[in-house]
């Protein structure tokens, strides 16, 4: 008797990790992805100097066991985030930034050599690009009894014994029509689960040299008053390309792009000197404006609220529909590790 087929919605880290595990287990699957690219909230752009610029997920830690297990299996090396040198904290715009050093005893954060998208590329290579159908936005799921039928926006219908959604729960709730509807308690839970990365505004400024390191700065800065609330060194592992990366405050989304860029460069110049104005490229991504990731909330949600909720572990539609992804995992839910851990956990049910 053949194994039940699994249709995965989303070719982000969680969907690709699940496909990788299913292939290893010899179980049939297909992936439908709404975007024209792989990766979802992992998105590495290449700069003018081939700088890997993370516009999405960036860091991991030693405690992220499932993600590290996958990286080891795929022979993808990591390197420690650079924190050596003077760090800055600006509590008020009218006072000079305070200087401090990050102690050597603090647990390091790591980045994937070559960029986070290296993990996505490796997973696609392992499962085979032919197993992924890009530019296919799903609009409806219908229970046929023995199988589920999924319809995309072109009207094409796809059938499978089981369907796994790796969409952010908020997005799932507003993007897909279900027949029969999902349970009321599941709808409420999805509505009360914020989307990881959904409120982030990330920027990367690429440079020809790491002038901040040359002046004894680590590149790390934190501000309560500037447009950039966090700034970090973003040089690559080989030290052949150089950048500063950070997060903009939420109000920046309403500014014009040129105003955002001007304010960022001014803030970097204030912290690290006039060399900050001599940049190769400026890049940014407002995740709240990515409709295939984020849907506006209709009420206030705490960060990581309901991440890993036990209800997400329950199969729906007669045991044929599963909600998975980063937000659903109890193991660092709302981070890269949560996306991978969700795939490992779900494999046991498929």
Coordinates of C-alpha atoms in Angstrom, one line a residue:
X1 CA 0.0 0.0 0.0
X2 CA 1.4 3.4 -1.0
X3 CA 2.1 6.1 1.6
X4 CA -0.4 8.9 2.0
X5 CA 0.5 12.0 0.0
X6 CA 1.2 15.3 1.7
X7 CA 0.7 18.7 0.2
X8 CA 2.7 21.5 1.9
X9 CA 1.6 25.1 1.6
X10 CA 4.6 27.4 1.7
X11 CA 8.2 26.9 0.7
X12 CA 9.7 28.8 3.6
X13 CA 12.1 27.2 6.1
X14 CA 9.4 25.1 7.8
X15 CA 7.8 23.8 4.6
X16 CA 11.2 23.0 3.0
X17 CA 12.5 21.4 6.2
X18 CA 9.3 19.2 6.4
X19 CA 9.7 18.2 2.7
X20 CA 13.4 17.3 3.3
X21 CA 12.4 15.1 6.2
X22 CA 9.6 13.5 4.2
X23 CA 11.9 12.7 1.4
X24 CA 14.4 11.1 3.7
X25 CA 11.6 9.0 5.1
X26 CA 10.4 8.0 1.6
X27 CA 7.1 9.7 1.9
X28 CA 5.5 11.5 -1.1
X29 CA 4.9 15.2 -1.0
X30 CA 4.5 18.4 -3.0
X31 CA 4.9 22.1 -2.1
X32 CA 2.8 25.0 -3.3
X33 CA 4.4 28.4 -2.8
X34 CA 2.6 31.7 -3.4
X35 CA 5.8 33.7 -4.0
X36 CA 8.0 33.4 -7.1
X37 CA 11.0 32.6 -4.8
X38 CA 11.8 30.1 -2.1
X39 CA 12.5 31.1 1.5
X40 CA 9.6 33.0 2.9
X41 CA 10.9 35.1 5.8
X42 CA 14.5 34.0 5.0
X43 CA 15.7 36.4 2.3
X44 CA 19.3 37.2 1.6
X45 CA 20.1 39.9 -1.0
X46 CA 23.5 40.1 -2.6
X47 CA 25.1 43.6 -2.4
X48 CA 27.3 45.3 -4.9
X49 CA 30.4 43.8 -3.3
X50 CA 28.6 40.4 -3.0
X51 CA 27.8 41.2 0.6
X52 CA 25.2 38.7 2.0
X53 CA 22.5 41.1 3.3
X54 CA 19.9 39.5 5.5
X55 CA 16.6 41.2 5.0
X56 CA 14.9 38.5 7.1
X57 CA 15.9 35.8 9.6
X58 CA 19.5 36.2 10.6
X59 CA 20.7 34.8 14.0
X60 CA 20.6 31.6 15.9
X61 CA 22.1 30.4 19.2
X62 CA 23.5 27.2 20.8
X63 CA 20.1 26.5 22.4
X64 CA 18.5 26.2 19.0
X65 CA 19.0 22.4 18.9
X66 CA 16.8 21.4 15.9
X67 CA 18.1 24.2 13.7
X68 CA 21.7 23.3 14.6
X69 CA 21.0 19.6 14.0
X70 CA 19.8 20.5 10.4
X71 CA 22.7 22.8 9.7
X72 CA 25.2 20.1 10.8
X73 CA 23.4 17.5 8.7
X74 CA 23.6 19.7 5.6
X75 CA 27.2 20.7 6.4
X76 CA 26.4 24.4 6.6
X77 CA 29.0 26.2 8.8
X78 CA 28.1 29.1 11.2
X79 CA 30.2 32.0 12.5
X80 CA 29.8 34.1 15.6
X81 CA 28.2 37.6 15.4
X82 CA 30.9 40.2 15.8
X83 CA 30.6 42.1 19.1
X84 CA 34.2 43.0 19.9
X85 CA 34.7 46.7 20.6
X86 CA 32.7 49.6 21.8
X87 CA 28.9 49.3 21.8
X88 CA 26.6 52.3 22.1
X89 CA 23.3 53.1 23.8
X90 CA 21.5 56.3 23.1
X91 CA 18.7 56.8 25.7
X92 CA 18.0 60.5 24.6
X93 CA 18.8 62.4 21.4
X94 CA 20.1 65.4 23.4
X95 CA 22.7 63.4 25.2
X96 CA 25.9 61.7 23.8
X97 CA 25.5 57.9 23.4
X98 CA 26.7 55.8 26.3
X99 CA 29.6 53.4 25.6
X100 CA 29.8 49.8 26.9
X101 CA 31.3 46.5 26.1
X102 CA 29.6 43.1 25.7
X103 CA 31.2 40.7 28.2
X104 CA 33.0 37.6 26.8
X105 CA 30.8 35.4 29.1
X106 CA 27.6 36.3 27.1
X107 CA 26.3 33.5 24.9
X108 CA 27.2 34.3 21.3
X109 CA 24.7 34.6 18.4
X110 CA 25.7 33.0 15.2
X111 CA 25.0 33.5 11.5
X112 CA 25.1 31.1 8.6
X113 CA 28.2 31.5 6.4
X114 CA 27.2 32.9 3.0
X115 CA 23.8 34.0 4.3
X116 CA 20.7 32.4 5.7
X117 CA 19.5 31.7 2.2
X118 CA 22.3 29.1 1.9
X119 CA 20.1 26.9 4.1
X120 CA 17.1 27.4 1.8
X121 CA 19.2 26.7 -1.3
X122 CA 20.6 23.5 0.2
X123 CA 17.1 22.3 1.2
X124 CA 15.8 22.9 -2.3
X125 CA 18.7 21.0 -3.8
X126 CA 18.1 18.1 -1.5
X127 CA 14.3 17.8 -2.2
X128 CA 14.5 18.8 -5.8
X129 CA 13.1 22.0 -7.3
X130 CA 10.6 19.9 -9.3
X131 CA 8.7 19.2 -6.1
X132 CA 8.0 22.9 -5.5
X133 CA 5.4 24.8 -7.6
X134 CA 6.1 28.5 -7.2
X135 CA 3.8 31.5 -7.9
X136 CA 0.8 29.4 -6.8
X137 CA -1.3 31.1 -4.2
X138 CA -3.8 28.9 -2.5
X139 CA -7.3 30.3 -1.8
X140 CA -9.4 27.4 -0.5
X141 CA -9.4 24.0 1.2
X142 CA -12.2 21.6 0.9
X143 CA -12.8 18.4 2.8
X144 CA -13.7 15.6 0.4
X145 CA -13.8 12.8 3.0
X146 CA -10.8 10.6 2.2
X147 CA -8.8 13.5 0.9
X148 CA -8.5 17.3 0.9
X149 CA -8.9 19.4 -2.2
X150 CA -6.9 22.7 -2.4
X151 CA -7.7 25.3 -4.9
X152 CA -5.3 28.0 -6.1
X153 CA -6.1 31.5 -7.4
X154 CA -6.0 30.3 -11.0
X155 CA -8.8 27.8 -10.2
X156 CA -6.5 24.7 -10.4
X157 CA -7.4 22.0 -7.9
X158 CA -4.8 19.9 -6.1
X159 CA -5.7 16.8 -4.0
X160 CA -3.8 15.1 -1.3
X161 CA -4.4 12.8 1.7
X162 CA -3.1 15.4 4.0
X163 CA -2.4 19.1 3.8
X164 CA 0.1 21.1 6.0
X165 CA -0.1 24.9 6.1
X166 CA 3.2 26.6 7.0
X167 CA 1.6 30.1 6.5
X168 CA 1.7 32.4 9.5
X169 CA -1.6 31.6 11.4
X170 CA -2.9 35.2 10.9
X171 CA -2.3 35.0 7.2
X172 CA -3.8 31.5 7.0
X173 CA -7.0 32.7 8.6
X174 CA -7.6 35.6 6.1
X175 CA -6.2 34.0 3.0
X176 CA -8.0 30.6 2.7
X177 CA -11.6 29.7 2.7
X178 CA -12.4 26.3 4.4
X179 CA -15.2 24.0 3.7
X180 CA -16.2 23.1 6.4
X181 CA -14.9 26.0 8.4
X182 CA -12.0 25.6 10.9
X183 CA -13.2 25.2 14.5
X184 CA -14.1 28.5 16.2
X185 CA -11.3 28.0 18.8
X186 CA -8.7 27.5 16.1
X187 CA -9.8 30.7 14.3
X188 CA -9.6 32.6 17.6
X189 CA -6.1 31.2 18.2
X190 CA -4.9 32.2 14.8
X191 CA -6.3 35.7 15.2
X192 CA -4.4 36.0 18.5
X193 CA -1.0 34.9 17.2
X194 CA 1.3 37.6 15.9
X195 CA 3.3 37.0 12.7
X196 CA 7.1 36.5 13.3
X197 CA 8.9 39.2 11.4
X198 CA 5.5 40.9 10.6
X199 CA 6.3 44.2 12.3
X200 CA 10.0 44.3 11.5
X201 CA 11.6 46.9 9.3
X202 CA 15.1 45.8 8.5
X203 CA 17.9 47.8 6.8
X204 CA 21.4 46.9 5.6
X205 CA 24.0 49.5 4.5
X206 CA 26.9 48.1 2.5
X207 CA 30.4 49.6 2.7
X208 CA 33.8 49.2 1.0
X209 CA 35.6 48.8 4.4
X210 CA 34.6 48.2 8.0
X211 CA 35.5 51.8 9.2
X212 CA 33.7 51.3 12.5
X213 CA 36.0 48.4 13.5
X214 CA 39.0 50.5 12.5
X215 CA 37.9 53.0 15.0
X216 CA 37.4 50.4 17.8
X217 CA 33.6 50.1 17.5
X218 CA 31.8 46.8 17.5
X219 CA 29.1 48.1 15.2
X220 CA 26.4 47.5 17.8
X221 CA 24.2 50.4 18.9
X222 CA 20.8 50.7 20.5
X223 CA 18.7 53.8 20.6
X224 CA 15.4 55.0 22.1
X225 CA 15.4 58.2 20.0
X226 CA 16.8 57.4 16.5
X227 CA 15.0 55.9 13.6
X228 CA 17.2 52.8 14.0
X229 CA 16.4 51.2 17.3
X230 CA 19.1 48.5 16.8
X231 CA 22.3 48.4 14.7
X232 CA 24.7 45.5 14.3
X233 CA 27.9 44.6 12.5
X234 CA 27.0 42.7 9.3
X235 CA 30.3 41.8 7.7
X236 CA 30.6 38.4 6.2
X237 CA 32.5 35.5 7.6
X238 CA 35.4 35.9 5.2
X239 CA 35.8 39.7 5.9
X240 CA 35.8 40.4 2.2
X241 CA 32.5 42.3 2.3
X242 CA 31.3 44.8 5.0
X243 CA 28.0 46.2 6.2
X244 CA 25.9 47.5 9.1
X245 CA 22.5 46.1 9.7
X246 CA 19.6 47.0 11.9
X247 CA 16.0 47.5 12.7
X248 CA 13.9 50.7 12.2
X249 CA 11.2 51.7 14.7
X250 CA 7.6 51.1 13.7
X251 CA 6.9 54.7 12.8
X252 CA 9.4 54.6 10.0
X253 CA 6.9 52.6 7.8
X254 CA 4.9 55.8 7.3
X255 CA 7.9 57.8 6.0
X256 CA 9.0 58.2 2.4
X257 CA 11.9 55.8 1.5
X258 CA 14.4 58.7 0.9
X259 CA 13.6 60.1 4.3
X260 CA 14.2 56.8 6.0
X261 CA 17.5 56.3 4.2
X262 CA 18.6 59.9 5.0
X263 CA 17.8 59.4 8.7
X264 CA 19.6 56.1 8.9
X265 CA 22.7 57.4 7.3
X266 CA 22.6 60.5 9.6
X267 CA 22.3 58.2 12.6
X268 CA 25.2 56.0 11.5
X269 CA 27.3 59.1 10.9
X270 CA 26.5 60.4 14.3
X271 CA 27.6 57.1 15.9
X272 CA 30.6 56.0 13.7
X273 CA 31.8 59.2 12.0
X274 CA 31.5 60.7 8.5
X275 CA 32.7 57.6 6.7
X276 CA 29.2 56.2 7.2
X277 CA 27.9 58.6 4.5
X278 CA 30.2 56.9 2.0
X279 CA 28.2 53.7 1.4
X280 CA 28.0 51.3 -1.5
X281 CA 24.3 50.5 -1.2
X282 CA 21.3 51.0 1.1
X283 CA 18.7 48.3 1.4
X284 CA 15.6 47.9 3.4
X285 CA 12.5 45.7 3.7
X286 CA 9.2 46.6 5.5
X287 CA 7.8 43.2 6.3
X288 CA 4.3 44.7 7.2
X289 CA 4.1 45.6 3.5
X290 CA 4.7 42.1 2.4
X291 CA 1.1 40.7 1.8
X292 CA 2.4 37.1 1.5
X293 CA 3.8 37.3 5.0
X294 CA 1.8 39.8 7.0
X295 CA -1.9 40.8 7.5
X296 CA -2.7 43.8 9.6
X297 CA -3.9 42.9 13.1
X298 CA -7.3 44.2 14.2
X299 CA -6.2 44.3 17.9
X300 CA -3.0 44.5 20.0
X301 CA -0.9 41.4 20.2
X302 CA 2.2 40.8 22.4
X303 CA 5.4 39.6 20.7
X304 CA 5.3 35.8 20.4
X305 CA 1.9 35.6 21.9
X306 CA 0.6 32.1 21.7
X307 CA 3.7 30.8 20.0
X308 CA 3.8 27.0 20.5
X309 CA 0.3 26.9 21.8
X310 CA -0.8 23.2 22.4
X311 CA -3.8 23.6 20.2
X312 CA -1.5 24.0 17.1
X313 CA -0.4 20.4 17.6
X314 CA -3.9 19.1 16.9
X315 CA -4.8 17.9 13.4
X316 CA -8.0 19.3 11.9
X317 CA -10.5 18.3 9.3
X318 CA -10.7 14.7 10.3
X319 CA -7.0 14.5 11.0
X320 CA -6.0 15.6 7.5
X321 CA -5.1 19.3 8.0
X322 CA -2.2 20.6 10.0
X323 CA -1.1 24.1 11.0
X324 CA 2.7 24.2 11.2
X325 CA 5.5 26.7 11.0
X326 CA 7.6 28.9 13.2
X327 CA 4.7 30.3 15.3
X328 CA 3.4 26.8 16.2
X329 CA 6.5 25.4 17.8
X330 CA 7.1 25.3 21.6
X331 CA 10.8 25.2 20.8
X332 CA 11.8 28.9 20.1
X333 CA 8.6 29.5 18.3
X334 CA 8.8 32.7 16.3
X335 CA 12.4 32.1 15.2
X336 CA 14.2 30.0 12.7
X337 CA 14.5 27.2 15.2
X338 CA 10.8 27.1 15.7
X339 CA 10.3 26.6 11.9
X340 CA 12.6 23.6 11.8
X341 CA 11.4 22.2 15.1
X342 CA 7.8 22.3 13.9
X343 CA 8.8 20.2 10.9
X344 CA 10.6 17.6 13.1
X345 CA 7.6 17.3 15.4
X346 CA 5.0 17.1 12.6
X347 CA 7.0 14.3 10.8
X348 CA 5.8 12.0 13.6
X349 CA 2.2 12.5 12.5
X350 CA 2.6 12.1 8.8

